[in-house]
Amino acid sequence: MSTVTKQNHIGRKISRIRELKDMKQEALAQALGISQQTVSAIENSETIEEERLVEVAKALGVSVEAIKNFSEESMVSYFNTFNDNSTANGLVNHANHCTFNPLDKLMESVEENKKLYERLLQSEKDKIEYLEKLLQAK
């Protein structure tokens, strides 16, 4: 008989996700509109009502499936992939990686501003020229 059992302690999973998000029990309690002691009781519970689970998932910014399927092994695997499009148990990687050279974009912006400035300058010169013709005509 196998001594390995699948760990499905929802409270521990909630606790671990909260810790990974660097959130204190007090902050989660405030987001849920409950006391810190109630959050502690939830985290010590092996099961949780579906309604409460939905609320907790929303407060933690993860899906219900992410909580239900959470495991330490998948998190280690997730963080070791370094794949921008990967998902692990519903937790989406929001890493920001540029697909372009920011300096090139900055220089494009500078060039465009330069062209706009030159157009503005030419427009002002044209106005001055027009006004001078009007003054000479009088």
mmCIF file of N, CA and C in Angstrom:
data_model
loop_
_atom_site.group_PDB
_atom_site.id
_atom_site.type_symbol
_atom_site.label_atom_id
_atom_site.label_comp_id
_atom_site.label_asym_id
_atom_site.label_seq_id
_atom_site.Cartn_x
_atom_site.Cartn_y
_atom_site.Cartn_z
ATOM 1 N N MET A 1 0.840 -1.180 0.000
ATOM 2 C CA MET A 1 0.000 0.000 0.000
ATOM 3 C C MET A 1 0.882 1.240 0.000
ATOM 4 N N SER A 2 0.507 2.235 -0.780
ATOM 5 C CA SER A 2 1.298 3.450 -0.905
ATOM 6 C C SER A 2 1.090 4.360 0.298
ATOM 7 N N THR A 3 2.199 4.917 0.789
ATOM 8 C CA THR A 3 2.106 5.855 1.912
ATOM 9 C C THR A 3 2.008 7.282 1.419
ATOM 10 N N VAL A 4 2.158 7.468 0.111
ATOM 11 C CA VAL A 4 2.070 8.810 -0.464
ATOM 12 C C VAL A 4 0.600 9.136 -0.696
ATOM 13 N N THR A 5 0.141 10.249 -0.100
ATOM 14 C CA THR A 5 -1.235 10.677 -0.308
ATOM 15 C C THR A 5 -1.218 12.054 -0.949
ATOM 16 N N LYS A 6 -2.229 12.290 -1.760
ATOM 17 C CA LYS A 6 -2.329 13.591 -2.418
ATOM 18 C C LYS A 6 -2.760 14.625 -1.391
ATOM 19 N N GLN A 7 -1.978 15.668 -1.267
ATOM 20 C CA GLN A 7 -2.294 16.715 -0.302
ATOM 21 C C GLN A 7 -3.259 17.694 -0.954
ATOM 22 N N ASN A 8 -4.453 17.825 -0.374
ATOM 23 C CA ASN A 8 -5.460 18.713 -0.935
ATOM 24 C C ASN A 8 -6.023 19.603 0.164
ATOM 25 N N HIS A 9 -5.156 20.157 0.969
ATOM 26 C CA HIS A 9 -5.526 21.027 2.081
ATOM 27 C C HIS A 9 -5.675 22.442 1.521
ATOM 28 N N ILE A 10 -6.901 22.841 1.212
ATOM 29 C CA ILE A 10 -7.171 24.130 0.573
ATOM 30 C C ILE A 10 -6.639 25.289 1.412
ATOM 31 N N GLY A 11 -6.793 25.201 2.718
ATOM 32 C CA GLY A 11 -6.329 26.274 3.600
ATOM 33 C C GLY A 11 -4.834 26.512 3.470
ATOM 34 N N ARG A 12 -4.054 25.427 3.436
ATOM 35 C CA ARG A 12 -2.591 25.570 3.278
ATOM 36 C C ARG A 12 -2.249 26.178 1.925
ATOM 37 N N LYS A 13 -3.011 25.775 0.906
ATOM 38 C CA LYS A 13 -2.770 26.324 -0.435
ATOM 39 C C LYS A 13 -3.040 27.822 -0.457
ATOM 40 N N ILE A 14 -4.129 28.228 0.177
ATOM 41 C CA ILE A 14 -4.458 29.652 0.261
ATOM 42 C C ILE A 14 -3.352 30.394 1.001
ATOM 43 N N SER A 15 -2.910 29.825 2.109
ATOM 44 C CA SER A 15 -1.848 30.425 2.903
ATOM 45 C C SER A 15 -0.572 30.597 2.090
ATOM 46 N N ARG A 16 -0.206 29.564 1.343
ATOM 47 C CA ARG A 16 1.043 29.603 0.569
ATOM 48 C C ARG A 16 0.950 30.613 -0.567
ATOM 49 N N ILE A 17 -0.185 30.671 -1.249
ATOM 50 C CA ILE A 17 -0.363 31.651 -2.326
ATOM 51 C C ILE A 17 -0.306 33.057 -1.753
ATOM 52 N N ARG A 18 -0.956 33.257 -0.601
ATOM 53 C CA ARG A 18 -0.922 34.572 0.060
ATOM 54 C C ARG A 18 0.508 34.966 0.398
ATOM 55 N N GLU A 19 1.278 34.010 0.924
ATOM 56 C CA GLU A 19 2.680 34.286 1.271
ATOM 57 C C GLU A 19 3.510 34.594 0.029
ATOM 58 N N LEU A 20 3.265 33.854 -1.055
ATOM 59 C CA LEU A 20 3.996 34.104 -2.301
ATOM 60 C C LEU A 20 3.680 35.484 -2.875
ATOM 61 N N LYS A 21 2.489 35.967 -2.596
ATOM 62 C CA LYS A 21 2.097 37.299 -3.056
ATOM 63 C C LYS A 21 2.516 38.375 -2.044
ATOM 64 N N ASP A 22 3.267 37.955 -1.018
ATOM 65 C CA ASP A 22 3.762 38.869 0.009
ATOM 66 C C ASP A 22 2.618 39.649 0.657
ATOM 67 N N MET A 23 1.554 38.918 0.986
ATOM 68 C CA MET A 23 0.374 39.524 1.588
ATOM 69 C C MET A 23 0.217 38.983 2.998
ATOM 70 N N LYS A 24 -0.082 39.838 3.921
ATOM 71 C CA LYS A 24 -0.308 39.421 5.302
ATOM 72 C C LYS A 24 -1.761 38.997 5.479
ATOM 73 N N GLN A 25 -2.005 38.220 6.527
ATOM 74 C CA GLN A 25 -3.372 37.795 6.816
ATOM 75 C C GLN A 25 -4.286 39.000 7.007
ATOM 76 N N GLU A 26 -3.769 40.042 7.628
ATOM 77 C CA GLU A 26 -4.571 41.242 7.871
ATOM 78 C C GLU A 26 -5.033 41.864 6.562
ATOM 79 N N ALA A 27 -4.140 41.902 5.564
ATOM 80 C CA ALA A 27 -4.494 42.486 4.265
ATOM 81 C C ALA A 27 -5.556 41.651 3.569
ATOM 82 N N LEU A 28 -5.413 40.337 3.627
ATOM 83 C CA LEU A 28 -6.411 39.454 3.027
ATOM 84 C C LEU A 28 -7.746 39.609 3.756
ATOM 85 N N ALA A 29 -7.682 39.701 5.078
ATOM 86 C CA ALA A 29 -8.898 39.879 5.874
ATOM 87 C C ALA A 29 -9.611 41.160 5.481
ATOM 88 N N GLN A 30 -8.859 42.219 5.318
ATOM 89 C CA GLN A 30 -9.451 43.505 4.940
ATOM 90 C C GLN A 30 -10.084 43.412 3.553
ATOM 91 N N ALA A 31 -9.407 42.752 2.621
ATOM 92 C CA ALA A 31 -9.941 42.601 1.265
ATOM 93 C C ALA A 31 -11.234 41.786 1.261
ATOM 94 N N LEU A 32 -11.340 40.843 2.186
ATOM 95 C CA LEU A 32 -12.522 39.995 2.264
ATOM 96 C C LEU A 32 -13.601 40.567 3.177
ATOM 97 N N GLY A 33 -13.242 41.582 3.953
ATOM 98 C CA GLY A 33 -14.196 42.167 4.896
ATOM 99 C C GLY A 33 -14.453 41.283 6.094
ATOM 100 N N ILE A 34 -13.418 40.542 6.509
ATOM 101 C CA ILE A 34 -13.528 39.652 7.665
ATOM 102 C C ILE A 34 -12.361 39.929 8.609
ATOM 103 N N SER A 35 -12.338 39.241 9.721
ATOM 104 C CA SER A 35 -11.254 39.444 10.690
ATOM 105 C C SER A 35 -10.036 38.589 10.330
ATOM 106 N N GLN A 36 -8.900 38.963 10.889
ATOM 107 C CA GLN A 36 -7.666 38.207 10.686
ATOM 108 C C GLN A 36 -7.807 36.803 11.271
ATOM 109 N N GLN A 37 -8.537 36.688 12.361
ATOM 110 C CA GLN A 37 -8.743 35.382 12.977
ATOM 111 C C GLN A 37 -9.534 34.457 12.050
ATOM 112 N N THR A 38 -10.481 35.020 11.322
ATOM 113 C CA THR A 38 -11.264 34.229 10.375
ATOM 114 C C THR A 38 -10.375 33.746 9.231
ATOM 115 N N VAL A 39 -9.467 34.616 8.763
ATOM 116 C CA VAL A 39 -8.522 34.213 7.716
ATOM 117 C C VAL A 39 -7.648 33.076 8.235
ATOM 118 N N SER A 40 -7.202 33.197 9.469
ATOM 119 C CA SER A 40 -6.397 32.141 10.077
ATOM 120 C C SER A 40 -7.172 30.836 10.119
ATOM 121 N N ALA A 41 -8.449 30.905 10.485
ATOM 122 C CA ALA A 41 -9.283 29.705 10.534
ATOM 123 C C ALA A 41 -9.455 29.099 9.139
ATOM 124 N N ILE A 42 -9.621 29.956 8.137
ATOM 125 C CA ILE A 42 -9.749 29.476 6.751
ATOM 126 C C ILE A 42 -8.474 28.740 6.348
ATOM 127 N N GLU A 43 -7.318 29.339 6.658
ATOM 128 C CA GLU A 43 -6.036 28.748 6.274
ATOM 129 C C GLU A 43 -5.755 27.449 7.019
ATOM 130 N N ASN A 44 -6.408 27.241 8.143
ATOM 131 C CA ASN A 44 -6.241 25.992 8.896
ATOM 132 C C ASN A 44 -7.283 24.946 8.515
ATOM 133 N N SER A 45 -8.245 25.331 7.678
ATOM 134 C CA SER A 45 -9.298 24.408 7.260
ATOM 135 C C SER A 45 -8.837 23.574 6.070
ATOM 136 N N GLU A 46 -9.210 22.308 6.100
ATOM 137 C CA GLU A 46 -8.861 21.421 4.991
ATOM 138 C C GLU A 46 -9.770 21.658 3.797
ATOM 139 N N THR A 47 -10.994 22.083 4.061
ATOM 140 C CA THR A 47 -11.946 22.387 3.001
ATOM 141 C C THR A 47 -12.509 23.778 3.234
ATOM 142 N N ILE A 48 -13.128 24.316 2.187
ATOM 143 C CA ILE A 48 -13.709 25.656 2.280
ATOM 144 C C ILE A 48 -14.917 25.701 1.364
ATOM 145 N N GLU A 49 -15.926 26.459 1.748
ATOM 146 C CA GLU A 49 -17.119 26.595 0.924
ATOM 147 C C GLU A 49 -16.746 27.227 -0.413
ATOM 148 N N GLU A 50 -17.437 26.814 -1.458
ATOM 149 C CA GLU A 50 -17.137 27.297 -2.817
ATOM 150 C C GLU A 50 -17.289 28.817 -2.916
ATOM 151 N N GLU A 51 -18.336 29.370 -2.283
ATOM 152 C CA GLU A 51 -18.546 30.825 -2.306
ATOM 153 C C GLU A 51 -17.356 31.552 -1.702
ATOM 154 N N ARG A 52 -16.916 31.074 -0.547
ATOM 155 C CA ARG A 52 -15.781 31.695 0.144
ATOM 156 C C ARG A 52 -14.505 31.541 -0.687
ATOM 157 N N LEU A 53 -14.353 30.381 -1.318
ATOM 158 C CA LEU A 53 -13.176 30.132 -2.153
ATOM 159 C C LEU A 53 -13.126 31.124 -3.311
ATOM 160 N N VAL A 54 -14.272 31.412 -3.910
ATOM 161 C CA VAL A 54 -14.340 32.385 -5.008
ATOM 162 C C VAL A 54 -13.920 33.764 -4.500
ATOM 163 N N GLU A 55 -14.402 34.139 -3.329
ATOM 164 C CA GLU A 55 -14.040 35.435 -2.742
ATOM 165 C C GLU A 55 -12.548 35.518 -2.456
ATOM 166 N N VAL A 56 -11.996 34.451 -1.876
ATOM 167 C CA VAL A 56 -10.567 34.420 -1.545
ATOM 168 C C VAL A 56 -9.736 34.497 -2.819
ATOM 169 N N ALA A 57 -10.135 33.743 -3.842
ATOM 170 C CA ALA A 57 -9.403 33.754 -5.112
ATOM 171 C C ALA A 57 -9.384 35.161 -5.703
ATOM 172 N N LYS A 58 -10.531 35.818 -5.664
ATOM 173 C CA LYS A 58 -10.614 37.181 -6.193
ATOM 174 C C LYS A 58 -9.709 38.128 -5.394
ATOM 175 N N ALA A 59 -9.730 38.007 -4.076
ATOM 176 C CA ALA A 59 -8.903 38.863 -3.219
ATOM 177 C C ALA A 59 -7.414 38.616 -3.450
ATOM 178 N N LEU A 60 -7.050 37.365 -3.757
ATOM 179 C CA LEU A 60 -5.645 37.034 -4.011
ATOM 180 C C LEU A 60 -5.238 37.318 -5.451
ATOM 181 N N GLY A 61 -6.213 37.563 -6.315
ATOM 182 C CA GLY A 61 -5.914 37.847 -7.707
ATOM 183 C C GLY A 61 -5.540 36.611 -8.506
ATOM 184 N N VAL A 62 -6.099 35.477 -8.127
ATOM 185 C CA VAL A 62 -5.858 34.223 -8.852
ATOM 186 C C VAL A 62 -7.201 33.563 -9.120
ATOM 187 N N SER A 63 -7.192 32.536 -9.942
ATOM 188 C CA SER A 63 -8.430 31.815 -10.222
ATOM 189 C C SER A 63 -8.664 30.759 -9.138
ATOM 190 N N VAL A 64 -9.902 30.312 -9.055
ATOM 191 C CA VAL A 64 -10.248 29.243 -8.119
ATOM 192 C C VAL A 64 -9.442 27.996 -8.464
ATOM 193 N N GLU A 65 -9.276 27.746 -9.762
ATOM 194 C CA GLU A 65 -8.502 26.586 -10.203
ATOM 195 C C GLU A 65 -7.053 26.687 -9.744
ATOM 196 N N ALA A 66 -6.521 27.910 -9.729
ATOM 197 C CA ALA A 66 -5.144 28.093 -9.276
ATOM 198 C C ALA A 66 -4.989 27.651 -7.826
ATOM 199 N N ILE A 67 -5.975 27.964 -7.019
ATOM 200 C CA ILE A 67 -5.922 27.545 -5.610
ATOM 201 C C ILE A 67 -6.081 26.029 -5.510
ATOM 202 N N LYS A 68 -7.081 25.493 -6.191
ATOM 203 C CA LYS A 68 -7.352 24.059 -6.099
ATOM 204 C C LYS A 68 -6.187 23.218 -6.607
ATOM 205 N N ASN A 69 -5.514 23.680 -7.649
ATOM 206 C CA ASN A 69 -4.447 22.897 -8.274
ATOM 207 C C ASN A 69 -3.050 23.292 -7.808
ATOM 208 N N PHE A 70 -2.962 24.198 -6.855
ATOM 209 C CA PHE A 70 -1.662 24.696 -6.403
ATOM 210 C C PHE A 70 -0.830 23.578 -5.777
ATOM 211 N N SER A 71 0.462 23.577 -6.131
ATOM 212 C CA SER A 71 1.412 22.691 -5.459
ATOM 213 C C SER A 71 2.788 23.343 -5.507
ATOM 214 N N GLU A 72 3.584 23.063 -4.511
ATOM 215 C CA GLU A 72 4.935 23.622 -4.460
ATOM 216 C C GLU A 72 5.756 23.186 -5.673
ATOM 217 N N GLU A 73 5.577 21.925 -6.092
ATOM 218 C CA GLU A 73 6.342 21.403 -7.226
ATOM 219 C C GLU A 73 6.024 22.171 -8.496
ATOM 220 N N SER A 74 4.745 22.474 -8.710
ATOM 221 C CA SER A 74 4.378 23.208 -9.921
ATOM 222 C C SER A 74 4.909 24.637 -9.874
ATOM 223 N N MET A 75 4.973 25.227 -8.679
ATOM 224 C CA MET A 75 5.505 26.585 -8.576
ATOM 225 C C MET A 75 6.993 26.607 -8.893
ATOM 226 N N VAL A 76 7.738 25.627 -8.401
ATOM 227 C CA VAL A 76 9.163 25.546 -8.711
ATOM 228 C C VAL A 76 9.345 25.368 -10.202
ATOM 229 N N SER A 77 8.549 24.488 -10.777
ATOM 230 C CA SER A 77 8.603 24.250 -12.219
ATOM 231 C C SER A 77 8.242 25.517 -12.981
ATOM 232 N N TYR A 78 7.212 26.202 -12.526
ATOM 233 C CA TYR A 78 6.751 27.432 -13.166
ATOM 234 C C TYR A 78 7.851 28.489 -13.193
ATOM 235 N N PHE A 79 8.490 28.702 -12.058
ATOM 236 C CA PHE A 79 9.507 29.745 -11.997
ATOM 237 C C PHE A 79 10.788 29.340 -12.702
ATOM 238 N N ASN A 80 10.983 28.060 -12.922
ATOM 239 C CA ASN A 80 12.174 27.606 -13.640
ATOM 240 C C ASN A 80 12.010 27.652 -15.148
ATOM 241 N N THR A 81 10.789 27.800 -15.650
ATOM 242 C CA THR A 81 10.583 27.801 -17.101
ATOM 243 C C THR A 81 11.026 29.106 -17.733
ATOM 244 N N PHE A 82 10.818 30.221 -17.046
ATOM 245 C CA PHE A 82 11.141 31.546 -17.576
ATOM 246 C C PHE A 82 10.557 31.748 -18.963
ATOM 247 N N ASN A 83 9.355 31.250 -19.155
ATOM 248 C CA ASN A 83 8.658 31.379 -20.425
ATOM 249 C C ASN A 83 7.584 32.438 -20.256
ATOM 250 N N ASP A 84 7.643 33.493 -21.061
ATOM 251 C CA ASP A 84 6.710 34.612 -20.919
ATOM 252 C C ASP A 84 5.256 34.204 -21.058
ATOM 253 N N ASN A 85 4.966 33.176 -21.846
ATOM 254 C CA ASN A 85 3.587 32.805 -22.109
ATOM 255 C C ASN A 85 3.124 31.621 -21.280
ATOM 256 N N SER A 86 3.930 31.182 -20.327
ATOM 257 C CA SER A 86 3.570 29.989 -19.571
ATOM 258 C C SER A 86 2.540 30.315 -18.505
ATOM 259 N N THR A 87 1.756 29.307 -18.180
ATOM 260 C CA THR A 87 0.851 29.416 -17.043
ATOM 261 C C THR A 87 1.029 28.165 -16.213
ATOM 262 N N ALA A 88 0.915 28.335 -14.919
ATOM 263 C CA ALA A 88 1.022 27.193 -14.017
ATOM 264 C C ALA A 88 -0.140 27.288 -13.045
ATOM 265 N N ASN A 89 -1.028 26.340 -13.128
ATOM 266 C CA ASN A 89 -2.181 26.298 -12.226
ATOM 267 C C ASN A 89 -3.001 27.578 -12.263
ATOM 268 N N GLY A 90 -3.095 28.223 -13.416
ATOM 269 C CA GLY A 90 -3.907 29.417 -13.527
ATOM 270 C C GLY A 90 -3.188 30.695 -13.139
ATOM 271 N N LEU A 91 -1.975 30.603 -12.633
ATOM 272 C CA LEU A 91 -1.217 31.805 -12.306
ATOM 273 C C LEU A 91 -0.499 32.254 -13.562
ATOM 274 N N VAL A 92 -0.790 33.441 -14.020
ATOM 275 C CA VAL A 92 -0.222 33.922 -15.276
ATOM 276 C C VAL A 92 1.028 34.726 -14.990
ATOM 277 N N ASN A 93 2.048 34.493 -15.813
ATOM 278 C CA ASN A 93 3.303 35.223 -15.673
ATOM 279 C C ASN A 93 3.136 36.590 -16.315
ATOM 280 N N HIS A 94 3.278 37.651 -15.524
ATOM 281 C CA HIS A 94 3.118 39.004 -16.032
ATOM 282 C C HIS A 94 4.464 39.692 -16.187
ATOM 283 N N ALA A 95 5.479 38.945 -16.607
ATOM 284 C CA ALA A 95 6.795 39.537 -16.792
ATOM 285 C C ALA A 95 6.749 40.490 -17.976
ATOM 286 N N ASN A 96 7.425 41.613 -17.844
ATOM 287 C CA ASN A 96 7.485 42.585 -18.922
ATOM 288 C C ASN A 96 8.837 42.493 -19.599
ATOM 289 N N HIS A 97 8.824 42.011 -20.825
ATOM 290 C CA HIS A 97 10.037 41.922 -21.613
ATOM 291 C C HIS A 97 9.811 42.672 -22.911
ATOM 292 N N CYS A 98 10.707 43.579 -23.229
ATOM 293 C CA CYS A 98 10.580 44.349 -24.462
ATOM 294 C C CYS A 98 10.908 43.464 -25.659
ATOM 295 N N THR A 99 10.118 43.611 -26.702
ATOM 296 C CA THR A 99 10.405 42.918 -27.954
ATOM 297 C C THR A 99 11.027 43.890 -28.948
ATOM 298 N N PHE A 100 11.446 45.036 -28.441
ATOM 299 C CA PHE A 100 12.077 46.050 -29.270
ATOM 300 C C PHE A 100 13.140 46.733 -28.431
ATOM 301 N N ASN A 101 13.993 47.483 -29.091
ATOM 302 C CA ASN A 101 15.028 48.224 -28.377
ATOM 303 C C ASN A 101 14.435 49.555 -27.926
ATOM 304 N N PRO A 102 14.333 49.803 -26.630
ATOM 305 C CA PRO A 102 13.739 51.043 -26.144
ATOM 306 C C PRO A 102 14.473 52.292 -26.635
ATOM 307 N N LEU A 103 15.777 52.194 -26.808
ATOM 308 C CA LEU A 103 16.523 53.357 -27.300
ATOM 309 C C LEU A 103 16.150 53.690 -28.740
ATOM 310 N N ASP A 104 15.894 52.659 -29.547
ATOM 311 C CA ASP A 104 15.452 52.895 -30.921
ATOM 312 C C ASP A 104 14.111 53.613 -30.920
ATOM 313 N N LYS A 105 13.207 53.179 -30.060
ATOM 314 C CA LYS A 105 11.900 53.831 -29.964
ATOM 315 C C LYS A 105 12.046 55.274 -29.497
ATOM 316 N N LEU A 106 12.936 55.509 -28.566
ATOM 317 C CA LEU A 106 13.176 56.864 -28.088
ATOM 318 C C LEU A 106 13.700 57.739 -29.214
ATOM 319 N N MET A 107 14.638 57.234 -29.993
ATOM 320 C CA MET A 107 15.196 58.021 -31.094
ATOM 321 C C MET A 107 14.142 58.281 -32.179
ATOM 322 N N GLU A 108 13.266 57.305 -32.436
ATOM 323 C CA GLU A 108 12.170 57.526 -33.377
ATOM 324 C C GLU A 108 11.295 58.667 -32.888
ATOM 325 N N SER A 109 11.024 58.673 -31.605
ATOM 326 C CA SER A 109 10.215 59.728 -31.009
ATOM 327 C C SER A 109 10.899 61.081 -31.145
ATOM 328 N N VAL A 110 12.187 61.128 -30.906
ATOM 329 C CA VAL A 110 12.937 62.380 -31.032
ATOM 330 C C VAL A 110 12.881 62.880 -32.471
ATOM 331 N N GLU A 111 13.058 61.989 -33.426
ATOM 332 C CA GLU A 111 13.015 62.370 -34.841
ATOM 333 C C GLU A 111 11.636 62.889 -35.227
ATOM 334 N N GLU A 112 10.599 62.229 -34.744
ATOM 335 C CA GLU A 112 9.248 62.688 -35.052
ATOM 336 C C GLU A 112 8.985 64.056 -34.445
ATOM 337 N N ASN A 113 9.435 64.265 -33.221
ATOM 338 C CA ASN A 113 9.279 65.579 -32.585
ATOM 339 C C ASN A 113 10.038 66.650 -33.361
ATOM 340 N N LYS A 114 11.186 66.295 -33.860
ATOM 341 C CA LYS A 114 11.992 67.233 -34.649
ATOM 342 C C LYS A 114 11.236 67.644 -35.919
ATOM 343 N N LYS A 115 10.640 66.661 -36.599
ATOM 344 C CA LYS A 115 9.872 66.947 -37.812
ATOM 345 C C LYS A 115 8.663 67.822 -37.502
ATOM 346 N N LEU A 116 7.971 67.519 -36.398
ATOM 347 C CA LEU A 116 6.824 68.332 -36.004
ATOM 348 C C LEU A 116 7.244 69.761 -35.684
ATOM 349 N N TYR A 117 8.359 69.904 -35.017
ATOM 350 C CA TYR A 117 8.869 71.234 -34.694
ATOM 351 C C TYR A 117 9.193 72.007 -35.963
ATOM 352 N N GLU A 118 9.834 71.341 -36.940
ATOM 353 C CA GLU A 118 10.165 71.997 -38.198
ATOM 354 C C GLU A 118 8.904 72.424 -38.945
ATOM 355 N N ARG A 119 7.854 71.579 -38.918
ATOM 356 C CA ARG A 119 6.590 71.960 -39.553
ATOM 357 C C ARG A 119 5.957 73.159 -38.856
ATOM 358 N N LEU A 120 6.004 73.173 -37.544
ATOM 359 C CA LEU A 120 5.469 74.286 -36.778
ATOM 360 C C LEU A 120 6.231 75.568 -37.086
ATOM 361 N N LEU A 121 7.540 75.453 -37.138
ATOM 362 C CA LEU A 121 8.392 76.614 -37.445
ATOM 363 C C LEU A 121 8.077 77.157 -38.837
ATOM 364 N N GLN A 122 7.912 76.252 -39.819
ATOM 365 C CA GLN A 122 7.590 76.679 -41.184
ATOM 366 C C GLN A 122 6.224 77.355 -41.211
ATOM 367 N N SER A 123 5.283 76.847 -40.471
ATOM 368 C CA SER A 123 3.957 77.439 -40.395
ATOM 369 C C SER A 123 4.026 78.859 -39.830
ATOM 370 N N GLU A 124 4.812 79.037 -38.793
ATOM 371 C CA GLU A 124 4.973 80.376 -38.203
ATOM 372 C C GLU A 124 5.646 81.327 -39.188
ATOM 373 N N LYS A 125 6.626 80.848 -39.935
ATOM 374 C CA LYS A 125 7.286 81.678 -40.947
ATOM 375 C C LYS A 125 6.288 82.099 -42.025
ATOM 376 N N ASP A 126 5.437 81.146 -42.425
ATOM 377 C CA ASP A 126 4.417 81.465 -43.426
ATOM 378 C C ASP A 126 3.444 82.518 -42.909
ATOM 379 N N LYS A 127 3.063 82.438 -41.645
ATOM 380 C CA LYS A 127 2.168 83.439 -41.053
ATOM 381 C C LYS A 127 2.813 84.817 -41.064
ATOM 382 N N ILE A 128 4.065 84.848 -40.657
ATOM 383 C CA ILE A 128 4.783 86.129 -40.609
ATOM 384 C C ILE A 128 4.861 86.724 -42.011
ATOM 385 N N GLU A 129 5.180 85.899 -42.984
ATOM 386 C CA GLU A 129 5.279 86.363 -44.370
ATOM 387 C C GLU A 129 3.928 86.912 -44.841
ATOM 388 N N TYR A 130 2.848 86.221 -44.531
ATOM 389 C CA TYR A 130 1.512 86.652 -44.916
ATOM 390 C C TYR A 130 1.155 87.984 -44.253
ATOM 391 N N LEU A 131 1.461 88.118 -42.972
ATOM 392 C CA LEU A 131 1.163 89.359 -42.258
ATOM 393 C C LEU A 131 1.977 90.539 -42.809
ATOM 394 N N GLU A 132 3.247 90.275 -43.173
ATOM 395 C CA GLU A 132 4.064 91.325 -43.761
ATOM 396 C C GLU A 132 3.509 91.792 -45.091
ATOM 397 N N LYS A 133 2.980 90.836 -45.894
ATOM 398 C CA LYS A 133 2.353 91.231 -47.162
ATOM 399 C C LYS A 133 1.128 92.059 -46.931
ATOM 400 N N LEU A 134 0.331 91.744 -45.900
ATOM 401 C CA LEU A 134 -0.845 92.513 -45.590
ATOM 402 C C LEU A 134 -0.461 93.945 -45.155
ATOM 403 N N LEU A 135 0.585 94.083 -44.373
ATOM 404 C CA LEU A 135 1.043 95.405 -43.927
ATOM 405 C C LEU A 135 1.571 96.236 -45.092
ATOM 406 N N GLN A 136 2.250 95.613 -45.999
ATOM 407 C CA GLN A 136 2.800 96.318 -47.157
ATOM 408 C C GLN A 136 1.697 96.756 -48.091
ATOM 409 N N ALA A 137 0.623 96.005 -48.136
ATOM 410 C CA ALA A 137 -0.489 96.354 -49.027
ATOM 411 C C ALA A 137 -1.245 97.582 -48.533
ATOM 412 N N LYS A 138 -1.150 97.928 -47.283
ATOM 413 C CA LYS A 138 -1.868 99.094 -46.730
ATOM 414 C C LYS A 138 -1.154 100.342 -47.014
#
